[in-house]
PDB file of C-alpha atoms in Angstrom:
ATOM      1  CA  ASN A   1     117.257 130.043  84.306  1.00  0.00           C
ATOM      2  CA  ALA A   2     115.321 129.414  81.035  1.00  0.00           C
ATOM      3  CA  GLN A   3     117.334 126.091  80.465  1.00  0.00           C
ATOM      4  CA  ARG A   4     117.316 125.057  83.792  1.00  0.00           C
ATOM      5  CA  ALA A   5     113.534 125.845  84.364  1.00  0.00           C
ATOM      6  CA  GLY A   6     112.766 123.841  81.444  1.00  0.00           C
ATOM      7  CA  MET A   7     114.874 120.905  82.485  1.00  0.00           C
ATOM      8  CA  LEU A   8     113.030 120.868  86.100  1.00  0.00           C
ATOM      9  CA  MET A   9     109.954 120.918  84.561  1.00  0.00           C
ATOM     10  CA  ALA A  10     110.689 117.606  81.919  1.00  0.00           C
ATOM     11  CA  LEU A  11     112.098 116.181  84.876  1.00  0.00           C
ATOM     12  CA  THR A  12     109.674 116.524  87.255  1.00  0.00           C
ATOM     13  CA  SER A  13     106.885 115.901  85.016  1.00  0.00           C
ATOM     14  CA  ASN A  14     108.775 112.633  84.001  1.00  0.00           C
ATOM     15  CA  MET A  15     108.442 111.567  87.543  1.00  0.00           C
ATOM     16  CA  ALA A  16     104.807 112.298  87.538  1.00  0.00           C
ATOM     17  CA  ARG A  17     104.183 110.292  84.625  1.00  0.00           C
ATOM     18  CA  ILE A  18     106.419 107.125  85.566  1.00  0.00           C
ATOM     19  CA  ALA A  19     104.625 107.525  89.275  1.00  0.00           C
ATOM     20  CA  GLY A  20     102.647 104.247  89.041  1.00  0.00           C
ATOM     21  CA  LYS A  21     105.383 101.851  87.903  1.00  0.00           C
ATOM     22  CA  GLU A  22     106.806  99.713  90.469  1.00  0.00           C
ATOM     23  CA  PHE A  23     110.257 100.404  91.079  1.00  0.00           C
ATOM     24  CA  ASP A  24     111.635  96.939  89.360  1.00  0.00           C
ATOM     25  CA  GLN A  25     109.686  98.241  86.352  1.00  0.00           C
ATOM     26  CA  LEU A  26     111.563 101.530  86.037  1.00  0.00           C
ATOM     27  CA  ASP A  27     114.344 102.191  83.706  1.00  0.00           C
ATOM     28  CA  LYS A  28     117.589 100.445  84.199  1.00  0.00           C
ATOM     29  CA  LEU A  29     119.421 104.056  84.380  1.00  0.00           C
ATOM     30  CA  LEU A  30     116.982 105.696  86.025  1.00  0.00           C
ATOM     31  CA  VAL A  31     117.095 103.135  88.554  1.00  0.00           C
ATOM     32  CA  THR A  32     120.801 103.450  88.914  1.00  0.00           C
ATOM     33  CA  ASN A  33     121.014 107.330  88.776  1.00  0.00           C
ATOM     34  CA  LEU A  34     118.083 106.951  91.843  1.00  0.00           C
ATOM     35  CA  ARG A  35     120.042 104.503  93.735  1.00  0.00           C
ATOM     36  CA  ARG A  36     123.235 107.344  94.036  1.00  0.00           C
ATOM     37  CA  TYR A  37     120.407 109.425  95.862  1.00  0.00           C
ATOM     38  CA  ASN A  38     120.062 106.737  98.250  1.00  0.00           C
ATOM     39  CA  ILE A  39     116.394 106.311  96.591  1.00  0.00           C
ATOM     40  CA  GLU A  40     115.608 102.418  96.486  1.00  0.00           C
ATOM     41  CA  LYS A  41     112.615 100.568  96.620  1.00  0.00           C
ATOM     42  CA  LEU A  42     110.727 102.007  99.743  1.00  0.00           C
ATOM     43  CA  GLU A  43     111.920 105.547  99.393  1.00  0.00           C
ATOM     44  CA  TRP A  44     110.239 105.092  95.765  1.00  0.00           C
ATOM     45  CA  ASP A  45     106.975 103.596  97.214  1.00  0.00           C
ATOM     46  CA  VAL A  46     106.508 106.830  99.221  1.00  0.00           C
ATOM     47  CA  LEU A  47     108.016 109.311  96.768  1.00  0.00           C
ATOM     48  CA  ARG A  48     105.212 108.101  93.924  1.00  0.00           C
ATOM     49  CA  LYS A  49     102.573 108.593  96.599  1.00  0.00           C
ATOM     50  CA  SER A  50     103.494 112.850  96.502  1.00  0.00           C
ATOM     51  CA  LYS A  51     100.759 115.028  95.663  1.00  0.00           C
ATOM     52  CA  VAL A  52     101.044 115.802  92.361  1.00  0.00           C
ATOM     53  CA  ALA A  53     101.078 119.469  91.061  1.00  0.00           C
ATOM     54  CA  ILE A  54      99.125 119.995  87.765  1.00  0.00           C
ATOM     55  CA  VAL A  55     100.183 123.543  85.567  1.00  0.00           C
ATOM     56  CA  ASP A  56      98.674 124.049  82.549  1.00  0.00           C
ATOM     57  CA  ASN A  57      97.271 120.460  82.321  1.00  0.00           C
ATOM     58  CA  ARG A  58     100.772 118.747  82.910  1.00  0.00           C
ATOM     59  CA  GLU A  59     101.464 116.990  85.981  1.00  0.00           C
ATOM     60  CA  PHE A  60     104.749 117.262  88.589  1.00  0.00           C
ATOM     61  CA  ILE A  61     106.295 115.847  91.245  1.00  0.00           C
ATOM     62  CA  GLY A  62     107.732 118.851  92.797  1.00  0.00           C
ATOM     63  CA  THR A  63     110.723 118.802  95.253  1.00  0.00           C
ATOM     64  CA  ASP A  64     108.528 120.008  97.807  1.00  0.00           C
ATOM     65  CA  ALA A  65     105.944 117.108  97.530  1.00  0.00           C
ATOM     66  CA  VAL A  66     107.394 114.774 100.064  1.00  0.00           C
ATOM     67  CA  ARG A  67     107.015 117.594 102.776  1.00  0.00           C
ATOM     68  CA  LEU A  68     103.202 117.376 102.022  1.00  0.00           C
ATOM     69  CA  LEU A  69     102.688 113.579 102.522  1.00  0.00           C
ATOM     70  CA  ASP A  70     100.950 112.359 105.761  1.00  0.00           C
ATOM     71  CA  ALA A  71     103.835 111.126 108.257  1.00  0.00           C
ATOM     72  CA  ASP A  72     102.245 107.624 108.131  1.00  0.00           C
ATOM     73  CA  GLU A  73     103.965 107.084 104.794  1.00  0.00           C
ATOM     74  CA  PHE A  74     106.891 107.128 106.137  1.00  0.00           C
ATOM     75  CA  THR A  75     106.520 104.000 108.992  1.00  0.00           C
ATOM     76  CA  ASP A  76     107.992 101.661 106.649  1.00  0.00           C
ATOM     77  CA  LEU A  77     111.099 103.910 106.084  1.00  0.00           C
ATOM     78  CA  ALA A  78     110.972 104.141 109.368  1.00  0.00           C
ATOM     79  CA  ARG A  79     110.726 100.473 110.472  1.00  0.00           C
ATOM     80  CA  ARG A  80     113.479  99.370 107.876  1.00  0.00           C
ATOM     81  CA  ASN A  81     116.107 102.104 109.112  1.00  0.00           C
ATOM     82  CA  ASN A  82     115.325 101.905 113.323  1.00  0.00           C
ATOM     83  CA  PRO A  83     115.046  98.951 114.725  1.00  0.00           C
ATOM     84  CA  GLY A  84     112.791  98.392 117.477  1.00  0.00           C
ATOM     85  CA  PHE A  85     110.730 101.297 115.860  1.00  0.00           C
ATOM     86  CA  ASP A  86     107.510  99.678 116.705  1.00  0.00           C
ATOM     87  CA  ARG A  87     108.739  99.568 120.596  1.00  0.00           C
ATOM     88  CA  LEU A  88     108.881 102.799 120.795  1.00  0.00           C
ATOM     89  CA  ASP A  89     106.747 105.727 122.249  1.00  0.00           C
ATOM     90  CA  VAL A  90     104.334 107.718 119.876  1.00  0.00           C
ATOM     91  CA  LYS A  91     106.475 110.877 120.346  1.00  0.00           C
ATOM     92  CA  LYS A  92     109.716 108.881 119.582  1.00  0.00           C
ATOM     93  CA  GLN A  93     107.918 107.566 116.478  1.00  0.00           C
ATOM     94  CA  ALA A  94     107.028 110.948 115.277  1.00  0.00           C
ATOM     95  CA  LYS A  95     110.532 112.007 115.045  1.00  0.00           C
ATOM     96  CA  LEU A  96     111.553 109.418 113.467  1.00  0.00           C
ATOM     97  CA  LEU A  97     108.896 109.555 110.918  1.00  0.00           C
ATOM     98  CA  GLU A  98     109.573 113.222 110.662  1.00  0.00           C
ATOM     99  CA  ARG A  99     113.484 112.408 110.042  1.00  0.00           C
ATOM    100  CA  GLU A 100     112.617 110.027 107.279  1.00  0.00           C
ATOM    101  CA  ARG A 101     110.589 112.559 105.824  1.00  0.00           C
ATOM    102  CA  GLU A 102     113.283 114.967 105.848  1.00  0.00           C
ATOM    103  CA  GLN A 103     115.773 112.689 104.605  1.00  0.00           C
ATOM    104  CA  LEU A 104     113.613 111.192 101.604  1.00  0.00           C
ATOM    105  CA  GLU A 105     112.883 115.119 100.757  1.00  0.00           C
ATOM    106  CA  LEU A 106     116.623 115.922 101.079  1.00  0.00           C
ATOM    107  CA  ASN A 107     117.588 113.064  98.723  1.00  0.00           C
ATOM    108  CA  TYR A 108     115.310 113.915  96.446  1.00  0.00           C
ATOM    109  CA  ARG A 109     115.897 117.543  95.956  1.00  0.00           C
ATOM    110  CA  LYS A 110     119.540 116.660  95.605  1.00  0.00           C
ATOM    111  CA  TYR A 111     118.605 113.924  92.748  1.00  0.00           C
ATOM    112  CA  VAL A 112     116.339 116.430  90.606  1.00  0.00           C
ATOM    113  CA  VAL A 113     119.079 119.790  90.982  1.00  0.00           C
ATOM    114  CA  ASP A 114     121.576 117.409  90.093  1.00  0.00           C
ATOM    115  CA  GLN A 115     120.505 116.221  87.359  1.00  0.00           C
ATOM    116  CA  VAL A 116     119.195 119.306  86.010  1.00  0.00           C
ATOM    117  CA  ASP A 117     122.565 120.486  86.343  1.00  0.00           C
ATOM    118  CA  GLU A 118     123.878 117.462  84.632  1.00  0.00           C
ATOM    119  CA  GLY A 119     121.711 118.124  81.969  1.00  0.00           C
ATOM    120  CA  ILE A 120     122.799 121.958  80.848  1.00  0.00           C
ATOM    121  CA  THR A 121     126.439 122.381  79.639  1.00  0.00           C
ATOM    122  CA  LYS A 122     127.121 125.581  82.040  1.00  0.00           C
ATOM    123  CA  VAL A 123     131.032 126.135  82.804  1.00  0.00           C
ATOM    124  CA  GLY A 124     131.271 125.033  86.305  1.00  0.00           C
ATOM    125  CA  ALA A 125     134.169 125.438  89.108  1.00  0.00           C
ATOM    126  CA  ARG A 126     136.378 122.426  87.574  1.00  0.00           C
ATOM    127  CA  GLU A 127     136.375 123.622  84.163  1.00  0.00           C
ATOM    128  CA  LYS A 128     137.302 127.209  85.214  1.00  0.00           C
ATOM    129  CA  ALA A 129     139.961 126.141  87.391  1.00  0.00           C
ATOM    130  CA  ALA A 130     141.182 123.972  84.039  1.00  0.00           C
ATOM    131  CA  LEU A 131     140.899 126.531  81.699  1.00  0.00           C
ATOM    132  CA  TYR A 132     141.848 129.724  83.626  1.00  0.00           C
ATOM    133  CA  GLY A 133     144.262 128.315  86.324  1.00  0.00           C
ATOM    134  CA  ASN A 134     145.083 130.784  88.876  1.00  0.00           C
ATOM    135  CA  SER A 135     144.467 133.840  86.566  1.00  0.00           C
ATOM    136  CA  LYS A 136     142.212 136.628  87.745  1.00  0.00           C
ATOM    137  CA  ALA A 137     139.271 138.245  86.424  1.00  0.00           C
ATOM    138  CA  GLY A 138     140.603 141.729  85.563  1.00  0.00           C
ATOM    139  CA  THR A 139     144.144 141.131  85.525  1.00  0.00           C
ATOM    140  CA  PRO A 140     146.133 141.057  82.033  1.00  0.00           C
ATOM    141  CA  VAL A 141     146.617 137.370  81.806  1.00  0.00           C
ATOM    142  CA  GLY A 142     143.285 136.589  83.407  1.00  0.00           C
ATOM    143  CA  GLU A 143     141.590 138.555  80.327  1.00  0.00           C
ATOM    144  CA  ILE A 144     143.655 136.970  77.782  1.00  0.00           C
ATOM    145  CA  ALA A 145     143.075 133.301  79.004  1.00  0.00           C
ATOM    146  CA  ARG A 146     139.211 134.288  79.269  1.00  0.00           C
ATOM    147  CA  MET A 147     139.274 136.020  75.736  1.00  0.00           C
ATOM    148  CA  PHE A 148     140.985 132.929  74.379  1.00  0.00           C
ATOM    149  CA  TRP A 149     138.926 130.225  76.141  1.00  0.00           C
ATOM    150  CA  GLN A 150     135.590 132.201  75.759  1.00  0.00           C
ATOM    151  CA  PHE A 151     134.242 130.200  73.067  1.00  0.00           C
ATOM    152  CA  LYS A 152     135.907 126.842  73.366  1.00  0.00           C
ATOM    153  CA  SER A 153     134.652 126.739  77.088  1.00  0.00           C
ATOM    154  CA  PHE A 154     131.338 124.700  75.895  1.00  0.00           C
ATOM    155  CA  GLY A 155     133.504 121.931  74.421  1.00  0.00           C
ATOM    156  CA  VAL A 156     135.593 121.374  77.268  1.00  0.00           C
ATOM    157  CA  THR A 157     132.333 121.713  79.478  1.00  0.00           C
ATOM    158  CA  TYR A 158     130.417 118.992  77.295  1.00  0.00           C
ATOM    159  CA  VAL A 159     133.887 116.642  77.723  1.00  0.00           C
ATOM    160  CA  ASN A 160     134.246 116.927  81.064  1.00  0.00           C
ATOM    161  CA  LYS A 161     130.480 116.956  82.453  1.00  0.00           C
ATOM    162  CA  HIS A 162     128.624 114.902  79.724  1.00  0.00           C
ATOM    163  CA  LEU A 163     130.761 112.645  78.133  1.00  0.00           C
ATOM    164  CA  ARG A 164     132.624 111.700  81.176  1.00  0.00           C
ATOM    165  CA  ARG A 165     129.111 110.889  83.001  1.00  0.00           C
ATOM    166  CA  GLU A 166     128.058 108.960  79.923  1.00  0.00           C
ATOM    167  CA  PHE A 167     131.656 106.576  79.751  1.00  0.00           C
ATOM    168  CA  SER A 168     131.316 105.920  83.550  1.00  0.00           C
ATOM    169  CA  ARG A 169     127.868 105.115  83.802  1.00  0.00           C
ATOM    170  CA  ASP A 170     127.264 101.884  84.950  1.00  0.00           C
ATOM    171  CA  GLY A 171     126.676  98.937  81.964  1.00  0.00           C
ATOM    172  CA  VAL A 172     129.229 101.465  79.179  1.00  0.00           C
TER     173      VAL A 172
END
């Protein structure tokens, strides 16, 4: 959990550090990653207006920061995603603005959680299935498989998660 917390702090601190940049000024790999989570220029412009939390003199854009933004910040997103937005009554507009807020918060939360998970070499379900097959913990076959793979699972996880991700990135 300390690794996850450290990765989370580093990632959200970096987001706060680069919040002053326009979308087209961001690193190419970051833009590629953000786009995987439907965070484009308009979403970035809203996200970077999020309230920055300060902890121990370090700034962070946490996953709840989007929720704290004023609803008016989502107007451009609502106009882009809902033709005729300006012709709707105030109640319907408010509903659409809230939907845009929830969607951006969800996308940013998914981005952060996935990036933290990608940054940590922790055996996942895919690796366990490949290593242990159908064997069950507590059975002789299952325990032998777990004992055999105990110190080899890190390498398998590293290759499966990190190397596979790096070789499949755009431009590699």
